[in-house]
mmCIF file of C-alpha atoms in Angstrom:
data_model
loop_
_atom_site.group_PDB
_atom_site.id
_atom_site.type_symbol
_atom_site.label_atom_id
_atom_site.label_comp_id
_atom_site.label_asym_id
_atom_site.label_seq_id
_atom_site.Cartn_x
_atom_site.Cartn_y
_atom_site.Cartn_z
ATOM 1 C CA UNK Z 1 -11.640 14.944 -10.775
ATOM 2 C CA UNK Z 2 -9.518 12.967 -13.251
ATOM 3 C CA UNK Z 3 -10.448 13.161 -16.916
ATOM 4 C CA UNK Z 4 -10.627 9.770 -18.619
ATOM 5 C CA UNK Z 5 -9.145 9.013 -22.038
ATOM 6 C CA UNK Z 6 -9.077 5.575 -23.655
ATOM 7 C CA UNK Z 7 -6.318 4.190 -25.872
ATOM 8 C CA UNK Z 8 -7.131 2.375 -29.118
ATOM 9 C CA UNK Z 9 -6.812 -0.994 -27.353
ATOM 10 C CA UNK Z 10 -9.222 -0.020 -24.568
ATOM 11 C CA UNK Z 11 -6.603 0.813 -21.918
ATOM 12 C CA UNK Z 12 -7.936 3.621 -19.678
ATOM 13 C CA UNK Z 13 -5.794 6.704 -19.088
ATOM 14 C CA UNK Z 14 -6.797 8.945 -16.179
ATOM 15 C CA UNK Z 15 -5.500 12.506 -16.512
ATOM 16 C CA UNK Z 16 -5.048 14.826 -13.539
ATOM 17 C CA UNK Z 17 -4.038 18.253 -14.797
ATOM 18 C CA UNK Z 18 -2.404 20.861 -12.605
ATOM 19 C CA UNK Z 19 0.680 22.952 -12.011
ATOM 20 C CA UNK Z 20 2.664 25.205 -14.315
ATOM 21 C CA UNK Z 21 6.053 23.504 -14.098
ATOM 22 C CA UNK Z 22 7.169 21.157 -16.873
ATOM 23 C CA UNK Z 23 6.818 18.090 -14.645
ATOM 24 C CA UNK Z 24 4.933 14.869 -15.286
ATOM 25 C CA UNK Z 25 4.192 11.826 -13.197
ATOM 26 C CA UNK Z 26 3.137 8.684 -15.056
ATOM 27 C CA UNK Z 27 1.788 5.758 -13.057
ATOM 28 C CA UNK Z 28 1.408 2.454 -14.873
ATOM 29 C CA UNK Z 29 -0.637 -0.081 -12.919
ATOM 30 C CA UNK Z 30 -0.676 -3.729 -13.954
ATOM 31 C CA UNK Z 31 -3.505 -5.619 -12.293
ATOM 32 C CA UNK Z 32 -2.590 -8.729 -10.354
ATOM 33 C CA UNK Z 33 0.070 -8.099 -7.744
ATOM 34 C CA UNK Z 34 1.128 -10.757 -5.300
ATOM 35 C CA UNK Z 35 -2.400 -11.775 -4.305
ATOM 36 C CA UNK Z 36 -2.617 -14.028 -7.393
ATOM 37 C CA UNK Z 37 0.987 -15.137 -7.854
ATOM 38 C CA UNK Z 38 1.844 -18.805 -8.277
ATOM 39 C CA UNK Z 39 4.907 -18.676 -5.995
ATOM 40 C CA UNK Z 40 5.914 -16.288 -3.189
ATOM 41 C CA UNK Z 41 7.926 -13.265 -4.407
ATOM 42 C CA UNK Z 42 7.101 -13.985 -8.050
ATOM 43 C CA UNK Z 43 5.283 -10.668 -8.585
ATOM 44 C CA UNK Z 44 7.858 -8.626 -6.695
ATOM 45 C CA UNK Z 45 10.850 -10.009 -8.600
ATOM 46 C CA UNK Z 46 9.087 -9.785 -11.967
ATOM 47 C CA UNK Z 47 8.348 -6.105 -11.509
ATOM 48 C CA UNK Z 48 11.742 -5.313 -10.002
ATOM 49 C CA UNK Z 49 13.619 -7.025 -12.830
ATOM 50 C CA UNK Z 50 11.974 -4.923 -15.553
ATOM 51 C CA UNK Z 51 14.733 -2.341 -15.274
ATOM 52 C CA UNK Z 52 17.525 -4.925 -15.340
ATOM 53 C CA UNK Z 53 17.739 -5.131 -19.117
ATOM 54 C CA UNK Z 54 15.493 -5.361 -22.160
ATOM 55 C CA UNK Z 55 15.938 -6.309 -25.807
ATOM 56 C CA UNK Z 56 16.659 -2.611 -26.471
ATOM 57 C CA UNK Z 57 18.490 -1.397 -23.341
ATOM 58 C CA UNK Z 58 20.995 -2.873 -20.941
ATOM 59 C CA UNK Z 59 20.477 -2.189 -17.245
ATOM 60 C CA UNK Z 60 23.376 0.287 -17.288
ATOM 61 C CA UNK Z 61 21.816 2.160 -20.203
ATOM 62 C CA UNK Z 62 18.514 2.482 -18.349
ATOM 63 C CA UNK Z 63 20.317 3.946 -15.331
ATOM 64 C CA UNK Z 64 22.303 6.352 -17.520
ATOM 65 C CA UNK Z 65 19.197 7.524 -19.356
ATOM 66 C CA UNK Z 66 17.387 8.239 -16.108
ATOM 67 C CA UNK Z 67 20.377 10.240 -14.839
ATOM 68 C CA UNK Z 68 20.869 12.093 -18.129
ATOM 69 C CA UNK Z 69 17.243 13.234 -18.362
ATOM 70 C CA UNK Z 70 16.858 13.923 -14.637
ATOM 71 C CA UNK Z 71 14.081 11.354 -14.312
ATOM 72 C CA UNK Z 72 13.506 8.563 -11.840
ATOM 73 C CA UNK Z 73 11.429 5.424 -11.555
ATOM 74 C CA UNK Z 74 9.812 3.802 -8.538
ATOM 75 C CA UNK Z 75 8.677 0.179 -8.751
ATOM 76 C CA UNK Z 76 6.266 -1.524 -6.354
ATOM 77 C CA UNK Z 77 4.597 -4.863 -6.046
ATOM 78 C CA UNK Z 78 1.352 -4.505 -4.112
ATOM 79 C CA UNK Z 79 -1.380 -6.925 -3.137
ATOM 80 C CA UNK Z 80 -3.648 -5.961 -6.021
ATOM 81 C CA UNK Z 81 -1.253 -4.695 -8.707
ATOM 82 C CA UNK Z 82 2.305 -4.167 -9.835
ATOM 83 C CA UNK Z 83 3.115 -0.515 -10.241
ATOM 84 C CA UNK Z 84 5.697 1.587 -12.057
ATOM 85 C CA UNK Z 85 5.866 5.320 -11.375
ATOM 86 C CA UNK Z 86 7.909 7.531 -13.699
ATOM 87 C CA UNK Z 87 8.749 11.159 -12.878
ATOM 88 C CA UNK Z 88 10.101 13.186 -15.779
ATOM 89 C CA UNK Z 89 10.213 16.631 -17.334
ATOM 90 C CA UNK Z 90 7.602 16.986 -20.046
ATOM 91 C CA UNK Z 91 10.145 17.906 -22.697
ATOM 92 C CA UNK Z 92 11.862 14.540 -22.191
ATOM 93 C CA UNK Z 93 8.691 12.475 -22.220
ATOM 94 C CA UNK Z 94 9.346 10.810 -25.599
ATOM 95 C CA UNK Z 95 12.703 9.141 -24.758
ATOM 96 C CA UNK Z 96 11.439 8.203 -21.297
ATOM 97 C CA UNK Z 97 8.349 6.528 -22.745
ATOM 98 C CA UNK Z 98 10.537 4.662 -25.249
ATOM 99 C CA UNK Z 99 12.476 3.270 -22.305
ATOM 100 C CA UNK Z 100 9.331 2.514 -20.291
ATOM 101 C CA UNK Z 101 7.723 0.691 -23.215
ATOM 102 C CA UNK Z 102 10.782 -1.507 -23.648
ATOM 103 C CA UNK Z 103 10.915 -2.284 -19.920
ATOM 104 C CA UNK Z 104 7.270 -3.300 -19.774
ATOM 105 C CA UNK Z 105 6.977 -5.149 -23.084
ATOM 106 C CA UNK Z 106 10.426 -6.609 -23.758
ATOM 107 C CA UNK Z 107 12.281 -7.450 -20.520
ATOM 108 C CA UNK Z 108 15.004 -10.103 -20.653
ATOM 109 C CA UNK Z 109 15.311 -11.097 -16.956
ATOM 110 C CA UNK Z 110 19.080 -11.694 -17.300
ATOM 111 C CA UNK Z 111 20.372 -14.384 -14.941
ATOM 112 C CA UNK Z 112 23.390 -12.425 -13.641
ATOM 113 C CA UNK Z 113 21.223 -9.478 -12.672
ATOM 114 C CA UNK Z 114 18.669 -11.799 -11.082
ATOM 115 C CA UNK Z 115 21.361 -13.306 -8.873
ATOM 116 C CA UNK Z 116 22.441 -9.831 -7.736
ATOM 117 C CA UNK Z 117 18.875 -8.706 -7.001
ATOM 118 C CA UNK Z 118 18.183 -11.995 -5.228
ATOM 119 C CA UNK Z 119 21.293 -11.668 -3.036
ATOM 120 C CA UNK Z 120 20.478 -8.067 -2.116
ATOM 121 C CA UNK Z 121 16.847 -8.805 -1.291
ATOM 122 C CA UNK Z 122 17.765 -11.921 0.663
ATOM 123 C CA UNK Z 123 20.266 -9.919 2.728
ATOM 124 C CA UNK Z 124 17.554 -7.365 3.552
ATOM 125 C CA UNK Z 125 15.238 -10.242 4.460
ATOM 126 C CA UNK Z 126 17.727 -11.583 7.028
ATOM 127 C CA UNK Z 127 18.243 -8.094 8.471
ATOM 128 C CA UNK Z 128 14.497 -7.477 8.698
ATOM 129 C CA UNK Z 129 13.949 -10.860 10.339
ATOM 130 C CA UNK Z 130 15.645 -9.434 13.430
ATOM 131 C CA UNK Z 131 13.381 -6.349 13.474
ATOM 132 C CA UNK Z 132 10.451 -6.885 15.787
ATOM 133 C CA UNK Z 133 8.138 -4.484 13.951
ATOM 134 C CA UNK Z 134 8.686 -6.231 10.601
ATOM 135 C CA UNK Z 135 8.193 -9.704 12.061
ATOM 136 C CA UNK Z 136 5.089 -8.559 13.941
ATOM 137 C CA UNK Z 137 3.575 -7.260 10.697
ATOM 138 C CA UNK Z 138 4.295 -10.544 8.918
ATOM 139 C CA UNK Z 139 2.569 -12.563 11.629
ATOM 140 C CA UNK Z 140 -0.326 -10.122 11.850
ATOM 141 C CA UNK Z 141 -1.052 -10.580 8.144
ATOM 142 C CA UNK Z 142 -0.844 -14.330 8.614
ATOM 143 C CA UNK Z 143 -3.415 -14.077 11.423
ATOM 144 C CA UNK Z 144 -5.907 -11.885 9.563
ATOM 145 C CA UNK Z 145 -5.664 -13.634 6.178
ATOM 146 C CA UNK Z 146 -4.820 -17.202 7.143
ATOM 147 C CA UNK Z 147 -1.507 -19.020 6.698
ATOM 148 C CA UNK Z 148 -2.561 -20.676 3.422
ATOM 149 C CA UNK Z 149 -3.676 -17.417 1.801
ATOM 150 C CA UNK Z 150 -1.212 -15.657 -0.569
ATOM 151 C CA UNK Z 151 -1.500 -12.518 1.565
ATOM 152 C CA UNK Z 152 -0.941 -14.466 4.783
ATOM 153 C CA UNK Z 153 2.156 -16.372 3.705
ATOM 154 C CA UNK Z 154 5.292 -15.491 5.672
ATOM 155 C CA UNK Z 155 8.186 -15.322 3.241
ATOM 156 C CA UNK Z 156 11.224 -17.455 4.132
ATOM 157 C CA UNK Z 157 14.779 -17.626 2.794
ATOM 158 C CA UNK Z 158 13.897 -20.644 0.635
ATOM 159 C CA UNK Z 159 11.331 -18.540 -1.238
ATOM 160 C CA UNK Z 160 14.156 -16.314 -2.522
ATOM 161 C CA UNK Z 161 16.138 -19.355 -3.648
ATOM 162 C CA UNK Z 162 13.138 -20.752 -5.537
ATOM 163 C CA UNK Z 163 12.767 -17.723 -7.843
ATOM 164 C CA UNK Z 164 13.878 -18.520 -11.394
ATOM 165 C CA UNK Z 165 13.943 -16.714 -14.718
ATOM 166 C CA UNK Z 166 11.241 -19.090 -15.948
ATOM 167 C CA UNK Z 167 8.889 -18.099 -13.095
ATOM 168 C CA UNK Z 168 9.390 -14.414 -13.873
ATOM 169 C CA UNK Z 169 8.807 -14.884 -17.591
ATOM 170 C CA UNK Z 170 5.664 -16.880 -16.851
ATOM 171 C CA UNK Z 171 4.249 -14.181 -14.569
ATOM 172 C CA UNK Z 172 5.116 -11.480 -17.100
ATOM 173 C CA UNK Z 173 3.502 -13.340 -19.999
ATOM 174 C CA UNK Z 174 0.303 -13.914 -18.010
ATOM 175 C CA UNK Z 175 -0.284 -10.521 -16.413
ATOM 176 C CA UNK Z 176 1.668 -7.865 -18.295
ATOM 177 C CA UNK Z 177 -0.432 -6.903 -21.280
ATOM 178 C CA UNK Z 178 -2.938 -4.427 -22.610
ATOM 179 C CA UNK Z 179 -5.827 -6.312 -20.989
ATOM 180 C CA UNK Z 180 -4.557 -5.591 -17.465
ATOM 181 C CA UNK Z 181 -3.029 -2.098 -17.689
ATOM 182 C CA UNK Z 182 -4.206 1.298 -16.420
ATOM 183 C CA UNK Z 183 -2.428 4.659 -16.698
ATOM 184 C CA UNK Z 184 -2.605 7.714 -14.454
ATOM 185 C CA UNK Z 185 -0.913 10.874 -15.795
ATOM 186 C CA UNK Z 186 -0.603 13.899 -13.538
ATOM 187 C CA UNK Z 187 1.074 17.277 -13.790
ATOM 188 C CA UNK Z 188 1.319 19.698 -16.692
ATOM 189 C CA UNK Z 189 -0.430 17.317 -19.108
ATOM 190 C CA UNK Z 190 -1.361 18.204 -22.687
ATOM 191 C CA UNK Z 191 -2.728 16.305 -25.688
ATOM 192 C CA UNK Z 192 0.793 15.399 -26.802
ATOM 193 C CA UNK Z 193 1.271 13.349 -23.615
ATOM 194 C CA UNK Z 194 -1.716 11.127 -24.348
ATOM 195 C CA UNK Z 195 -0.677 10.829 -28.008
ATOM 196 C CA UNK Z 196 2.815 9.730 -26.941
ATOM 197 C CA UNK Z 197 1.345 7.003 -24.720
ATOM 198 C CA UNK Z 198 -1.043 5.943 -27.480
ATOM 199 C CA UNK Z 199 1.893 5.544 -29.854
ATOM 200 C CA UNK Z 200 3.716 3.133 -27.532
ATOM 201 C CA UNK Z 201 0.969 1.405 -25.561
ATOM 202 C CA UNK Z 202 -2.111 1.655 -27.791
ATOM 203 C CA UNK Z 203 -1.632 -1.710 -29.475
ATOM 204 C CA UNK Z 204 -2.971 -5.043 -28.253
ATOM 205 C CA UNK Z 205 -0.135 -7.040 -26.725
ATOM 206 C CA UNK Z 206 0.462 -9.652 -24.056
ATOM 207 C CA UNK Z 207 -1.806 -12.496 -23.032
ATOM 208 C CA UNK Z 208 -5.399 -12.548 -24.307
ATOM 209 C CA UNK Z 209 -6.561 -14.971 -21.619
ATOM 210 C CA UNK Z 210 -9.490 -14.014 -19.435
ATOM 211 C CA UNK Z 211 -7.859 -13.508 -16.063
ATOM 212 C CA UNK Z 212 -9.712 -13.805 -12.776
ATOM 213 C CA UNK Z 213 -8.237 -11.109 -10.528
ATOM 214 C CA UNK Z 214 -10.545 -11.914 -7.601
ATOM 215 C CA UNK Z 215 -8.742 -12.360 -4.288
ATOM 216 C CA UNK Z 216 -9.810 -15.227 -2.051
ATOM 217 C CA UNK Z 217 -11.573 -14.103 1.142
ATOM 218 C CA UNK Z 218 -9.571 -13.952 4.366
ATOM 219 C CA UNK Z 219 -9.637 -16.736 6.930
ATOM 220 C CA UNK Z 220 -8.888 -14.791 10.105
ATOM 221 C CA UNK Z 221 -7.644 -16.363 13.326
ATOM 222 C CA UNK Z 222 -8.522 -14.171 16.339
ATOM 223 C CA UNK Z 223 -6.558 -14.603 19.543
ATOM 224 C CA UNK Z 224 -3.144 -13.876 21.039
ATOM 225 C CA UNK Z 225 0.158 -15.129 19.652
ATOM 226 C CA UNK Z 226 3.742 -14.688 20.868
ATOM 227 C CA UNK Z 227 6.768 -14.935 18.566
ATOM 228 C CA UNK Z 228 10.151 -15.164 20.267
ATOM 229 C CA UNK Z 229 13.342 -13.495 18.996
ATOM 230 C CA UNK Z 230 16.268 -13.966 21.342
ATOM 231 C CA UNK Z 231 18.353 -10.999 22.390
ATOM 232 C CA UNK Z 232 16.062 -8.149 21.351
ATOM 233 C CA UNK Z 233 15.467 -5.268 23.775
ATOM 234 C CA UNK Z 234 12.011 -4.318 22.551
ATOM 235 C CA UNK Z 235 8.834 -6.086 21.530
ATOM 236 C CA UNK Z 236 6.775 -5.363 18.422
ATOM 237 C CA UNK Z 237 3.014 -5.380 18.919
ATOM 238 C CA UNK Z 238 0.079 -5.619 16.514
ATOM 239 C CA UNK Z 239 -3.569 -5.715 17.548
ATOM 240 C CA UNK Z 240 -6.386 -5.715 15.024
ATOM 241 C CA UNK Z 241 -8.768 -7.496 12.707
ATOM 242 C CA UNK Z 242 -10.303 -7.474 9.242
ATOM 243 C CA UNK Z 243 -13.125 -4.960 9.031
ATOM 244 C CA UNK Z 244 -15.651 -3.814 6.426
ATOM 245 C CA UNK Z 245 -14.931 -3.399 2.713
ATOM 246 C CA UNK Z 246 -14.352 0.092 1.360
ATOM 247 C CA UNK Z 247 -17.825 0.150 -0.224
ATOM 248 C CA UNK Z 248 -19.554 -0.533 3.114
ATOM 249 C CA UNK Z 249 -21.632 2.403 4.457
ATOM 250 C CA UNK Z 250 -19.741 2.243 7.786
ATOM 251 C CA UNK Z 251 -16.288 2.576 6.211
ATOM 252 C CA UNK Z 252 -15.777 6.350 6.327
ATOM 253 C CA UNK Z 253 -17.227 6.671 9.833
ATOM 254 C CA UNK Z 254 -14.955 3.877 11.053
ATOM 255 C CA UNK Z 255 -12.008 5.559 9.368
ATOM 256 C CA UNK Z 256 -12.734 8.698 11.379
ATOM 257 C CA UNK Z 257 -13.110 6.662 14.583
ATOM 258 C CA UNK Z 258 -9.641 5.227 13.945
ATOM 259 C CA UNK Z 259 -8.203 8.760 13.833
ATOM 260 C CA UNK Z 260 -9.709 9.492 17.256
ATOM 261 C CA UNK Z 261 -8.199 6.336 18.683
ATOM 262 C CA UNK Z 262 -4.702 6.562 17.215
ATOM 263 C CA UNK Z 263 -4.460 8.569 14.018
ATOM 264 C CA UNK Z 264 -2.704 11.753 15.128
ATOM 265 C CA UNK Z 265 -0.184 12.918 17.711
ATOM 266 C CA UNK Z 266 -2.807 13.881 20.310
ATOM 267 C CA UNK Z 267 -4.872 10.723 19.846
ATOM 268 C CA UNK Z 268 -6.165 8.667 22.765
ATOM 269 C CA UNK Z 269 -3.518 5.977 22.398
ATOM 270 C CA UNK Z 270 -0.679 8.521 22.206
ATOM 271 C CA UNK Z 271 -2.030 10.599 25.096
ATOM 272 C CA UNK Z 272 -2.401 7.573 27.347
ATOM 273 C CA UNK Z 273 0.386 5.161 26.409
ATOM 274 C CA UNK Z 274 3.110 7.616 25.423
ATOM 275 C CA UNK Z 275 2.369 10.831 27.331
ATOM 276 C CA UNK Z 276 0.784 9.539 30.523
ATOM 277 C CA UNK Z 277 2.516 6.166 30.983
ATOM 278 C CA UNK Z 278 5.706 6.452 28.930
ATOM 279 C CA UNK Z 279 5.451 2.897 27.613
ATOM 280 C CA UNK Z 280 6.424 3.772 24.037
ATOM 281 C CA UNK Z 281 7.695 6.512 21.787
ATOM 282 C CA UNK Z 282 4.959 6.032 19.213
ATOM 283 C CA UNK Z 283 1.703 4.106 18.894
ATOM 284 C CA UNK Z 284 -0.902 4.416 16.188
ATOM 285 C CA UNK Z 285 -4.158 2.978 14.900
ATOM 286 C CA UNK Z 286 -4.775 2.801 11.181
ATOM 287 C CA UNK Z 287 -6.740 1.115 8.446
ATOM 288 C CA UNK Z 288 -4.505 -0.985 6.220
ATOM 289 C CA UNK Z 289 -5.981 -1.325 2.718
ATOM 290 C CA UNK Z 290 -5.790 -4.541 0.690
ATOM 291 C CA UNK Z 291 -7.611 -3.481 -2.446
ATOM 292 C CA UNK Z 292 -11.257 -3.118 -1.412
ATOM 293 C CA UNK Z 293 -10.721 -5.090 1.805
ATOM 294 C CA UNK Z 294 -9.436 -3.415 4.963
ATOM 295 C CA UNK Z 295 -7.758 -4.324 8.209
ATOM 296 C CA UNK Z 296 -7.881 -2.288 11.408
ATOM 297 C CA UNK Z 297 -4.515 -2.333 13.150
ATOM 298 C CA UNK Z 298 -2.863 -0.884 16.256
ATOM 299 C CA UNK Z 299 0.925 -0.971 16.038
ATOM 300 C CA UNK Z 300 3.717 -0.068 18.435
ATOM 301 C CA UNK Z 301 7.018 -1.134 19.963
ATOM 302 C CA UNK Z 302 7.861 -1.140 23.656
ATOM 303 C CA UNK Z 303 10.409 -2.375 26.163
ATOM 304 C CA UNK Z 304 9.872 -6.067 26.864
ATOM 305 C CA UNK Z 305 8.852 -5.381 30.475
ATOM 306 C CA UNK Z 306 6.015 -3.043 29.419
ATOM 307 C CA UNK Z 307 4.211 -5.373 27.022
ATOM 308 C CA UNK Z 308 1.469 -6.481 29.397
ATOM 309 C CA UNK Z 309 0.701 -3.063 30.914
ATOM 310 C CA UNK Z 310 0.694 -1.511 27.434
ATOM 311 C CA UNK Z 311 -1.789 -4.081 26.137
ATOM 312 C CA UNK Z 312 -3.957 -3.477 29.204
ATOM 313 C CA UNK Z 313 -4.079 0.249 28.388
ATOM 314 C CA UNK Z 314 -4.966 -0.511 24.773
ATOM 315 C CA UNK Z 315 -7.894 -2.595 26.020
ATOM 316 C CA UNK Z 316 -8.954 0.295 28.267
ATOM 317 C CA UNK Z 317 -9.011 2.725 25.341
ATOM 318 C CA UNK Z 318 -11.027 0.344 23.190
ATOM 319 C CA UNK Z 319 -13.472 -0.153 26.066
ATOM 320 C CA UNK Z 320 -13.818 3.616 26.527
ATOM 321 C CA UNK Z 321 -14.877 3.962 22.889
ATOM 322 C CA UNK Z 322 -17.409 1.147 23.292
ATOM 323 C CA UNK Z 323 -18.843 2.409 26.589
ATOM 324 C CA UNK Z 324 -18.681 6.212 26.365
ATOM 325 C CA UNK Z 325 -19.625 8.889 23.878
ATOM 326 C CA UNK Z 326 -16.718 10.852 22.414
ATOM 327 C CA UNK Z 327 -16.890 14.307 24.100
ATOM 328 C CA UNK Z 328 -18.021 17.105 21.800
ATOM 329 C CA UNK Z 329 -14.811 19.058 22.315
ATOM 330 C CA UNK Z 330 -12.668 16.092 21.266
ATOM 331 C CA UNK Z 331 -14.964 15.374 18.324
ATOM 332 C CA UNK Z 332 -14.586 18.940 17.025
ATOM 333 C CA UNK Z 333 -10.817 18.892 17.547
ATOM 334 C CA UNK Z 334 -10.377 15.695 15.524
ATOM 335 C CA UNK Z 335 -12.849 16.937 12.935
ATOM 336 C CA UNK Z 336 -10.757 20.080 12.371
ATOM 337 C CA UNK Z 337 -7.500 18.126 12.351
ATOM 338 C CA UNK Z 338 -8.829 15.692 9.742
ATOM 339 C CA UNK Z 339 -10.138 18.481 7.513
ATOM 340 C CA UNK Z 340 -6.693 20.076 7.636
ATOM 341 C CA UNK Z 341 -5.031 16.796 6.688
ATOM 342 C CA UNK Z 342 -7.407 16.376 3.748
ATOM 343 C CA UNK Z 343 -6.494 19.859 2.518
ATOM 344 C CA UNK Z 344 -2.816 18.911 2.714
ATOM 345 C CA UNK Z 345 -3.408 15.680 0.743
ATOM 346 C CA UNK Z 346 -5.137 17.591 -2.064
ATOM 347 C CA UNK Z 347 -2.737 20.538 -2.060
ATOM 348 C CA UNK Z 348 -0.656 19.637 -5.132
ATOM 349 C CA UNK Z 349 -1.396 17.775 -8.330
ATOM 350 C CA UNK Z 350 1.154 14.995 -7.717
ATOM 351 C CA UNK Z 351 -0.061 14.144 -4.174
ATOM 352 C CA UNK Z 352 -3.619 14.359 -5.488
ATOM 353 C CA UNK Z 353 -2.780 11.632 -7.992
ATOM 354 C CA UNK Z 354 -1.997 9.299 -5.091
ATOM 355 C CA UNK Z 355 -5.472 9.881 -3.650
ATOM 356 C CA UNK Z 356 -7.193 8.953 -6.906
ATOM 357 C CA UNK Z 357 -4.974 5.915 -7.451
ATOM 358 C CA UNK Z 358 -5.900 4.682 -3.970
ATOM 359 C CA UNK Z 359 -9.585 5.119 -4.801
ATOM 360 C CA UNK Z 360 -9.170 3.160 -8.038
ATOM 361 C CA UNK Z 361 -7.291 0.354 -6.278
ATOM 362 C CA UNK Z 362 -10.067 0.048 -3.703
ATOM 363 C CA UNK Z 363 -12.764 -0.108 -6.366
ATOM 364 C CA UNK Z 364 -14.370 3.205 -5.414
ATOM 365 C CA UNK Z 365 -15.539 5.854 -7.889
ATOM 366 C CA UNK Z 366 -13.443 9.014 -7.909
ATOM 367 C CA UNK Z 367 -16.443 10.945 -6.589
ATOM 368 C CA UNK Z 368 -15.968 9.051 -3.319
ATOM 369 C CA UNK Z 369 -13.198 11.530 -2.532
ATOM 370 C CA UNK Z 370 -15.977 13.779 -1.234
ATOM 371 C CA UNK Z 371 -17.696 11.062 0.802
ATOM 372 C CA UNK Z 372 -15.099 11.057 3.557
ATOM 373 C CA UNK Z 373 -15.189 14.857 3.696
ATOM 374 C CA UNK Z 374 -18.965 14.760 4.147
ATOM 375 C CA UNK Z 375 -18.654 12.067 6.816
ATOM 376 C CA UNK Z 376 -16.038 14.010 8.785
ATOM 377 C CA UNK Z 377 -18.372 17.001 8.866
ATOM 378 C CA UNK Z 378 -21.486 15.068 9.870
ATOM 379 C CA UNK Z 379 -20.546 11.986 11.929
ATOM 380 C CA UNK Z 380 -22.183 11.905 15.372
ATOM 381 C CA UNK Z 381 -21.207 10.729 18.838
ATOM 382 C CA UNK Z 382 -23.883 8.024 18.721
ATOM 383 C CA UNK Z 383 -22.630 6.644 15.407
ATOM 384 C CA UNK Z 384 -19.055 6.462 16.663
ATOM 385 C CA UNK Z 385 -20.019 4.595 19.815
ATOM 386 C CA UNK Z 386 -22.131 2.104 17.838
ATOM 387 C CA UNK Z 387 -19.220 1.452 15.477
ATOM 388 C CA UNK Z 388 -16.865 0.825 18.393
ATOM 389 C CA UNK Z 389 -19.323 -1.635 19.912
ATOM 390 C CA UNK Z 390 -19.647 -3.512 16.615
ATOM 391 C CA UNK Z 391 -16.030 -3.593 15.448
ATOM 392 C CA UNK Z 392 -13.745 -3.085 18.454
ATOM 393 C CA UNK Z 393 -14.547 -6.039 20.704
ATOM 394 C CA UNK Z 394 -11.434 -7.796 22.067
ATOM 395 C CA UNK Z 395 -12.663 -11.280 21.179
ATOM 396 C CA UNK Z 396 -12.650 -10.288 17.481
ATOM 397 C CA UNK Z 397 -9.008 -9.179 17.547
ATOM 398 C CA UNK Z 398 -5.772 -10.870 16.611
ATOM 399 C CA UNK Z 399 -2.922 -9.923 18.965
ATOM 400 C CA UNK Z 400 0.695 -10.429 17.957
ATOM 401 C CA UNK Z 401 3.699 -9.848 20.253
ATOM 402 C CA UNK Z 402 7.206 -10.344 18.905
ATOM 403 C CA UNK Z 403 10.112 -10.057 21.321
ATOM 404 C CA UNK Z 404 12.304 -11.718 23.956
#
């Protein structure tokens, strides 16, 4: 389990020790993300622009420092937080933290760099708007959250044009500060690591406003929807719905049920729709996390002529789970597969960090890492069938087809 330290300003630092190599991973999470942004793309561009120049470093200097010290940075904007992940050798932690502090506290958002980042992202947007899987995901999120919800908004080209330096500075001043930060440090961590973070991030800085990070509830729209893209050879398909929160007692059992349906190569959906019928190369069922809220989703792509028969087979597999008990042999097979996957997830200290970050983002205690393990070992045929009957009815689902 992570050990918790607290900086002088109250910022929590979760430490996950392990490994003998001189390698560190530092995850800085800034609460907020794009679920509470004022304008579309505001959170994404704010976080992305942090490495484009600060009052201490030009963008080129940041890139050179990362190359020189053999470090790298990954930057994400998620629904519930903005995230910066730094990988570095422990002996170079001090100069890397100097750079990270400047990026987080003193970004400049230079206009020339913003125009370049905007142009690049807008080009990717136009490319992705011809990809049926990307468009299907956009419309699925619109269906499960509602078109007026920040998480249901479908980004358009005009949203990229509307981003300004002023919007980025406003978002940064509101949400980047000691009151909204959390650190995770994993790897060969010692007391000097925490002291180095204390030195740079232990002061009180940023906005002192009381921020409401609560995300508005979803306004789902069940039913079927078709989105047309001319000239494409395949169709992207999403079928699913919002389900229980992570804290719900059914969550871990439903998670296991999702693996049976479409969570591994020999799953029911793969065995039927790929192996038996040849309608697709890959189909899966998963739980998509949005903080503590979750969506159940089946996703695939298929030739345009196979859309209807594929959807019919999906309905058959959902009906089988509602009407029949999962055979004991299949239950034991998936149980063993899942236990093996859990061992793989916890195999190294850096992958383990991802597990604990996911738990924190979903609002679960770290001890919940054992809850799913216990559920996998104990879940029964009767429980799985009852879950399918409650959560996998077709009238509760949103169905999105994007294609010719």
